[in-house]
PDB file of C-alpha atoms in Angstrom:
ATOM      1  CA  GLY G 374      83.437  84.389  93.317  1.00 66.00           C
ATOM      2  CA  HIS G 375      87.196  83.960  92.722  1.00 80.00           C
ATOM      3  CA  TYR G 376      89.132  81.328  94.660  1.00 86.00           C
ATOM      4  CA  GLU G 377      92.821  81.393  95.842  1.00 90.00           C
ATOM      5  CA  LYS G 378      93.355  77.629  94.942  1.00 90.00           C
ATOM      6  CA  HIS G 379      92.426  78.541  91.226  1.00 92.00           C
ATOM      7  CA  VAL G 380      94.857  81.337  90.663  1.00 96.00           C
ATOM      8  CA  ALA G 381      97.777  79.739  92.771  1.00 95.00           C
ATOM      9  CA  PHE G 382      97.390  76.512  91.258  1.00 94.00           C
ATOM     10  CA  SER G 383      97.332  77.669  87.733  1.00 96.00           C
ATOM     11  CA  VAL G 384     100.483  79.881  88.310  1.00 97.00           C
ATOM     12  CA  THR G 385     102.188  77.021  90.273  1.00 96.00           C
ATOM     13  CA  ARG G 386     101.903  74.482  87.597  1.00 96.00           C
ATOM     14  CA  GLN G 387     103.076  76.970  85.059  1.00 97.00           C
ATOM     15  CA  VAL G 388     106.013  77.682  86.986  1.00 98.00           C
ATOM     16  CA  ALA G 389     106.594  74.215  87.321  1.00 97.00           C
ATOM     17  CA  GLU G 390     106.445  73.358  83.602  1.00 97.00           C
ATOM     18  CA  THR G 391     108.461  76.315  82.694  1.00 97.00           C
ATOM     19  CA  LEU G 392     111.055  75.238  85.141  1.00 95.00           C
ATOM     20  CA  ARG G 393     111.034  71.772  83.864  1.00 94.00           C
ATOM     21  CA  ARG G 394     111.433  72.803  80.378  1.00 94.00           C
ATOM     22  CA  ARG G 395     114.577  74.913  81.586  1.00 93.00           C
ATOM     23  CA  GLY G 396     116.341  71.795  83.180  1.00 90.00           C
ATOM     24  CA  VAL G 397     115.200  72.210  86.861  1.00 93.00           C
ATOM     25  CA  LYS G 398     114.114  69.299  88.768  1.00 93.00           C
ATOM     26  CA  VAL G 399     110.695  70.191  90.360  1.00 95.00           C
ATOM     27  CA  ILE G 400     108.838  68.381  93.038  1.00 95.00           C
ATOM     28  CA  MET G 401     105.316  69.573  93.768  1.00 95.00           C
ATOM     29  CA  THR G 402     103.984  69.007  97.119  1.00 93.00           C
ATOM     30  CA  ARG G 403     100.462  69.378  95.597  1.00 87.00           C
ATOM     31  CA  ALA G 404      99.922  67.574  92.107  1.00 79.00           C
ATOM     32  CA  SER G 405      96.238  67.949  92.155  1.00 83.00           C
ATOM     33  CA  ASP G 406      93.470  70.076  94.016  1.00 84.00           C
ATOM     34  CA  VAL G 407      93.813  67.805  97.045  1.00 87.00           C
ATOM     35  CA  PHE G 408      94.738  69.539 100.043  1.00 89.00           C
ATOM     36  CA  ILE G 409      97.878  68.669 101.451  1.00 91.00           C
ATOM     37  CA  SER G 410      98.545  69.450 105.086  1.00 94.00           C
ATOM     38  CA  LEU G 411     101.053  71.991 105.952  1.00 93.00           C
ATOM     39  CA  ASP G 412     103.167  69.413 108.242  1.00 95.00           C
ATOM     40  CA  ARG G 413     103.383  67.264 105.091  1.00 96.00           C
ATOM     41  CA  ARG G 414     104.392  69.726 102.826  1.00 95.00           C
ATOM     42  CA  VAL G 415     107.368  70.602 105.356  1.00 96.00           C
ATOM     43  CA  GLN G 416     108.005  66.681 105.371  1.00 97.00           C
ATOM     44  CA  ILE G 417     108.150  66.528 101.577  1.00 96.00           C
ATOM     45  CA  ALA G 418     110.613  69.549 101.474  1.00 95.00           C
ATOM     46  CA  ASN G 419     112.761  68.297 104.419  1.00 96.00           C
ATOM     47  CA  LYS G 420     112.850  64.867 102.832  1.00 96.00           C
ATOM     48  CA  THR G 421     113.812  65.920  99.240  1.00 94.00           C
ATOM     49  CA  ARG G 422     116.231  68.658 100.399  1.00 93.00           C
ATOM     50  CA  PRO G 423     115.432  71.001  97.468  1.00 94.00           C
ATOM     51  CA  HIS G 424     117.880  74.069  96.636  1.00 94.00           C
ATOM     52  CA  LEU G 425     114.606  76.377  96.998  1.00 96.00           C
ATOM     53  CA  PHE G 426     110.980  75.860  98.567  1.00 97.00           C
ATOM     54  CA  VAL G 427     108.465  78.114  96.850  1.00 97.00           C
ATOM     55  CA  SER G 428     105.131  78.243  98.172  1.00 96.00           C
ATOM     56  CA  ILE G 429     102.823  80.297  95.878  1.00 96.00           C
ATOM     57  CA  HIS G 430      99.256  82.043  97.104  1.00 95.00           C
ATOM     58  CA  ALA G 431      97.025  84.886  96.713  1.00 96.00           C
ATOM     59  CA  ASP G 432      96.287  87.160  99.309  1.00 93.00           C
ATOM     60  CA  ALA G 433      93.145  88.532 100.808  1.00 94.00           C
ATOM     61  CA  ALA G 434      92.382  91.322 103.591  1.00 94.00           C
ATOM     62  CA  ARG G 435      89.579  92.993 105.329  1.00 95.00           C
ATOM     63  CA  ASN G 436      90.752  96.311 103.734  1.00 96.00           C
ATOM     64  CA  THR G 437      89.667  96.065  99.917  1.00 95.00           C
ATOM     65  CA  ARG G 438      92.078  98.609  98.834  1.00 96.00           C
ATOM     66  CA  ALA G 439      94.988  96.403  99.902  1.00 95.00           C
ATOM     67  CA  ARG G 440      96.913  95.333  96.719  1.00 95.00           C
ATOM     68  CA  GLY G 441     100.206  94.177  95.391  1.00 95.00           C
ATOM     69  CA  TYR G 442     102.376  90.931  95.600  1.00 96.00           C
ATOM     70  CA  THR G 443     104.532  90.505  98.462  1.00 96.00           C
ATOM     71  CA  VAL G 444     107.463  87.889  98.630  1.00 97.00           C
ATOM     72  CA  TYR G 445     108.253  86.700 102.000  1.00 97.00           C
ATOM     73  CA  TYR G 446     111.137  84.662 103.624  1.00 96.00           C
ATOM     74  CA  PRO G 447     111.579  82.946 106.905  1.00 95.00           C
ATOM     75  CA  ARG G 448     111.862  85.042 110.200  1.00 93.00           C
ATOM     76  CA  ARG G 449     115.073  83.275 110.815  1.00 90.00           C
ATOM     77  CA  ALA G 450     116.744  83.854 107.732  1.00 91.00           C
ATOM     78  CA  LYS G 451     119.142  86.792 107.605  1.00 91.00           C
ATOM     79  CA  LYS G 452     119.506  89.600 104.688  1.00 88.00           C
ATOM     80  CA  LEU G 453     121.480  88.109 102.303  1.00 90.00           C
ATOM     81  CA  SER G 454     120.650  84.548 102.863  1.00 94.00           C
ATOM     82  CA  PRO G 455     119.726  82.065 100.197  1.00 95.00           C
ATOM     83  CA  SER G 456     115.976  82.755 101.088  1.00 96.00           C
ATOM     84  CA  HIS G 457     116.414  86.409 101.194  1.00 96.00           C
ATOM     85  CA  ARG G 458     117.983  86.476  98.075  1.00 96.00           C
ATOM     86  CA  ALA G 459     115.648  84.231  96.185  1.00 97.00           C
ATOM     87  CA  GLY G 460     113.138  86.341  97.621  1.00 97.00           C
ATOM     88  CA  LYS G 461     114.681  89.386  96.202  1.00 96.00           C
ATOM     89  CA  ALA G 462     115.134  87.830  92.861  1.00 96.00           C
ATOM     90  CA  VAL G 463     111.418  86.780  92.623  1.00 97.00           C
ATOM     91  CA  ALA G 464     110.371  90.305  93.509  1.00 96.00           C
ATOM     92  CA  GLY G 465     112.733  91.920  91.068  1.00 95.00           C
ATOM     93  CA  LYS G 466     111.032  89.848  88.021  1.00 96.00           C
ATOM     94  CA  LEU G 467     107.542  90.519  89.240  1.00 96.00           C
ATOM     95  CA  ALA G 468     108.437  94.346  89.664  1.00 94.00           C
ATOM     96  CA  SER G 469     108.958  93.964  85.850  1.00 93.00           C
ATOM     97  CA  LEU G 470     105.130  93.195  85.294  1.00 92.00           C
ATOM     98  CA  ASN G 471     104.698  96.728  86.676  1.00 84.00           C
ATOM     99  CA  CYS G 472     102.231  95.670  89.206  1.00 85.00           C
ATOM    100  CA  HIS G 473     101.915  97.062  92.530  1.00 87.00           C
ATOM    101  CA  ARG G 474     104.480  95.663  94.767  1.00 89.00           C
ATOM    102  CA  ARG G 475     104.883  95.338  98.405  1.00 91.00           C
ATOM    103  CA  GLY G 476     108.450  94.075  98.480  1.00 90.00           C
ATOM    104  CA  VAL G 477     110.377  91.569 100.158  1.00 95.00           C
ATOM    105  CA  ARG G 478     109.769  90.955 103.936  1.00 93.00           C
ATOM    106  CA  LYS G 479     110.345  88.453 106.752  1.00 91.00           C
ATOM    107  CA  HIS G 480     106.954  87.064 107.641  1.00 85.00           C
ATOM    108  CA  ASP G 481     105.808  88.281 111.047  1.00 81.00           C
ATOM    109  CA  LYS G 482     103.732  85.074 111.770  1.00 83.00           C
ATOM    110  CA  ASN G 483     105.369  81.515 112.379  1.00 82.00           C
ATOM    111  CA  LEU G 484     104.135  80.220 108.927  1.00 89.00           C
ATOM    112  CA  ARG G 485     105.408  76.491 108.927  1.00 92.00           C
ATOM    113  CA  VAL G 486     106.300  76.134 105.010  1.00 94.00           C
ATOM    114  CA  LEU G 487     108.817  78.981 106.088  1.00 95.00           C
ATOM    115  CA  GLU G 488     109.870  78.128 109.507  1.00 94.00           C
ATOM    116  CA  LYS G 489     110.149  74.248 109.513  1.00 96.00           C
ATOM    117  CA  THR G 490     111.805  73.622 106.274  1.00 95.00           C
ATOM    118  CA  ARG G 491     115.319  73.073 106.491  1.00 95.00           C
ATOM    119  CA  CYS G 492     116.192  74.608 103.100  1.00 95.00           C
ATOM    120  CA  PRO G 493     115.934  78.119 101.699  1.00 96.00           C
ATOM    121  CA  ALA G 494     112.339  79.058 101.457  1.00 96.00           C
ATOM    122  CA  ILE G 495     110.059  81.871  99.920  1.00 97.00           C
ATOM    123  CA  LEU G 496     106.280  82.263 100.037  1.00 97.00           C
ATOM    124  CA  VAL G 497     104.926  84.546  97.274  1.00 98.00           C
ATOM    125  CA  GLU G 498     101.601  85.989  97.772  1.00 97.00           C
ATOM    126  CA  LEU G 499     100.725  87.116  94.158  1.00 97.00           C
ATOM    127  CA  GLY G 500      98.259  89.864  94.838  1.00 96.00           C
ATOM    128  CA  TYR G 501      94.923  90.560  96.809  1.00 96.00           C
ATOM    129  CA  LEU G 502      91.695  88.588  95.836  1.00 96.00           C
ATOM    130  CA  SER G 503      90.096  90.914  98.295  1.00 96.00           C
ATOM    131  CA  ASN G 504      90.935  93.895  96.030  1.00 95.00           C
ATOM    132  CA  ARG G 505      88.081  93.986  92.982  1.00 95.00           C
ATOM    133  CA  THR G 506      90.485  95.119  90.478  1.00 94.00           C
ATOM    134  CA  GLU G 507      93.460  92.967  91.258  1.00 95.00           C
ATOM    135  CA  SER G 508      91.249  89.860  91.747  1.00 96.00           C
ATOM    136  CA  ARG G 509      90.114  90.431  87.779  1.00 95.00           C
ATOM    137  CA  LEU G 510      93.790  90.668  86.946  1.00 95.00           C
ATOM    138  CA  LEU G 511      94.954  87.653  89.108  1.00 97.00           C
ATOM    139  CA  ASN G 512      91.960  85.433  87.419  1.00 96.00           C
ATOM    140  CA  ARG G 513      93.347  86.603  83.835  1.00 96.00           C
ATOM    141  CA  ALA G 514      95.002  83.752  81.936  1.00 97.00           C
ATOM    142  CA  ALA G 515      97.469  86.015  80.328  1.00 97.00           C
ATOM    143  CA  TYR G 516      98.204  87.742  83.809  1.00 97.00           C
ATOM    144  CA  GLN G 517      98.669  84.229  85.391  1.00 97.00           C
ATOM    145  CA  ARG G 518     101.441  83.256  82.319  1.00 98.00           C
ATOM    146  CA  ALA G 519     103.221  86.618  82.817  1.00 98.00           C
ATOM    147  CA  LEU G 520     103.281  86.144  86.696  1.00 98.00           C
ATOM    148  CA  ALA G 521     104.544  82.349  86.175  1.00 98.00           C
ATOM    149  CA  GLY G 522     107.206  83.374  83.780  1.00 98.00           C
ATOM    150  CA  ALA G 523     108.587  85.916  85.938  1.00 97.00           C
ATOM    151  CA  ILE G 524     108.829  83.569  88.903  1.00 98.00           C
ATOM    152  CA  ALA G 525     110.382  80.663  86.868  1.00 97.00           C
ATOM    153  CA  GLU G 526     112.858  83.187  85.265  1.00 96.00           C
ATOM    154  CA  ALA G 527     113.648  84.406  88.780  1.00 97.00           C
ATOM    155  CA  ILE G 528     114.096  80.925  90.144  1.00 97.00           C
ATOM    156  CA  VAL G 529     116.243  79.865  87.146  1.00 96.00           C
ATOM    157  CA  ASN G 530     118.563  83.101  87.884  1.00 93.00           C
ATOM    158  CA  HIS G 531     118.650  82.429  91.418  1.00 94.00           C
ATOM    159  CA  LEU G 532     119.868  78.424  91.014  1.00 92.00           C
ATOM    160  CA  ASN G 533     122.218  79.278  88.314  1.00 84.00           C
ATOM    161  CA  PRO G 534     124.311  82.151  89.170  1.00 63.00           C
ATOM    162  CA  THR G 535     127.495  81.130  87.843  1.00 53.00           C
ATOM    163  CA  LYS G 536     125.909  80.770  84.340  1.00 53.00           C
ATOM    164  CA  ILE G 537     124.362  84.133  84.559  1.00 45.00           C
ATOM    165  CA  ALA G 538     127.890  85.701  85.724  1.00 46.00           C
ATOM    166  CA  ALA G 539     129.289  84.148  82.775  1.00 46.00           C
ATOM    167  CA  ALA G 540     126.699  85.166  80.427  1.00 47.00           C
ATOM    168  CA  ARG G 541     127.056  88.703  81.609  1.00 48.00           C
ATOM    169  CA  GLN G 542     130.991  88.607  80.970  1.00 55.00           C
ATOM    170  CA  ASN G 543     130.672  86.756  77.716  1.00 56.00           C
ATOM    171  CA  PRO G 544     127.396  88.159  76.102  1.00 53.00           C
ATOM    172  CA  ALA G 545     128.359  86.683  72.528  1.00 50.00           C
ATOM    173  CA  ARG G 546     127.338  83.214  73.744  1.00 43.00           C
TER     174      ARG G 546
END
């Protein structure tokens, strides 16, 4: 009875809102509950050339015990590439929520939004809707806010490494 689009779209809108408040320019490939083809999403990313393309989803599996968030980066990306670093940043912030984690991984399939974008890209699977316990959690507004806050904070930190380094060196500011 729970749909991925409700969870993913809610979290995505909250991430976008938080990022905008933090001064980050955000371009949404979907602004409403209207399907946009994967090729069109890639076109938007390649035309606008963002510093980071983020795709947010909720997972499902035949194994109803599967659980945890996963952050994927493109197969073509190397460790320590901007995509990998962004994935590590997001996974690190999500870990602070004390939810089950599956880590940061190269995706083993040819996901268009990861493989065809010409910019750093990550795909965040928030958890498993096929797991009854995790599904209930993913559908709670408070948990969605926490997920969105963690993702947005990680993105801001990833996009502003100079400010972060300066703040660490001079904590009085």
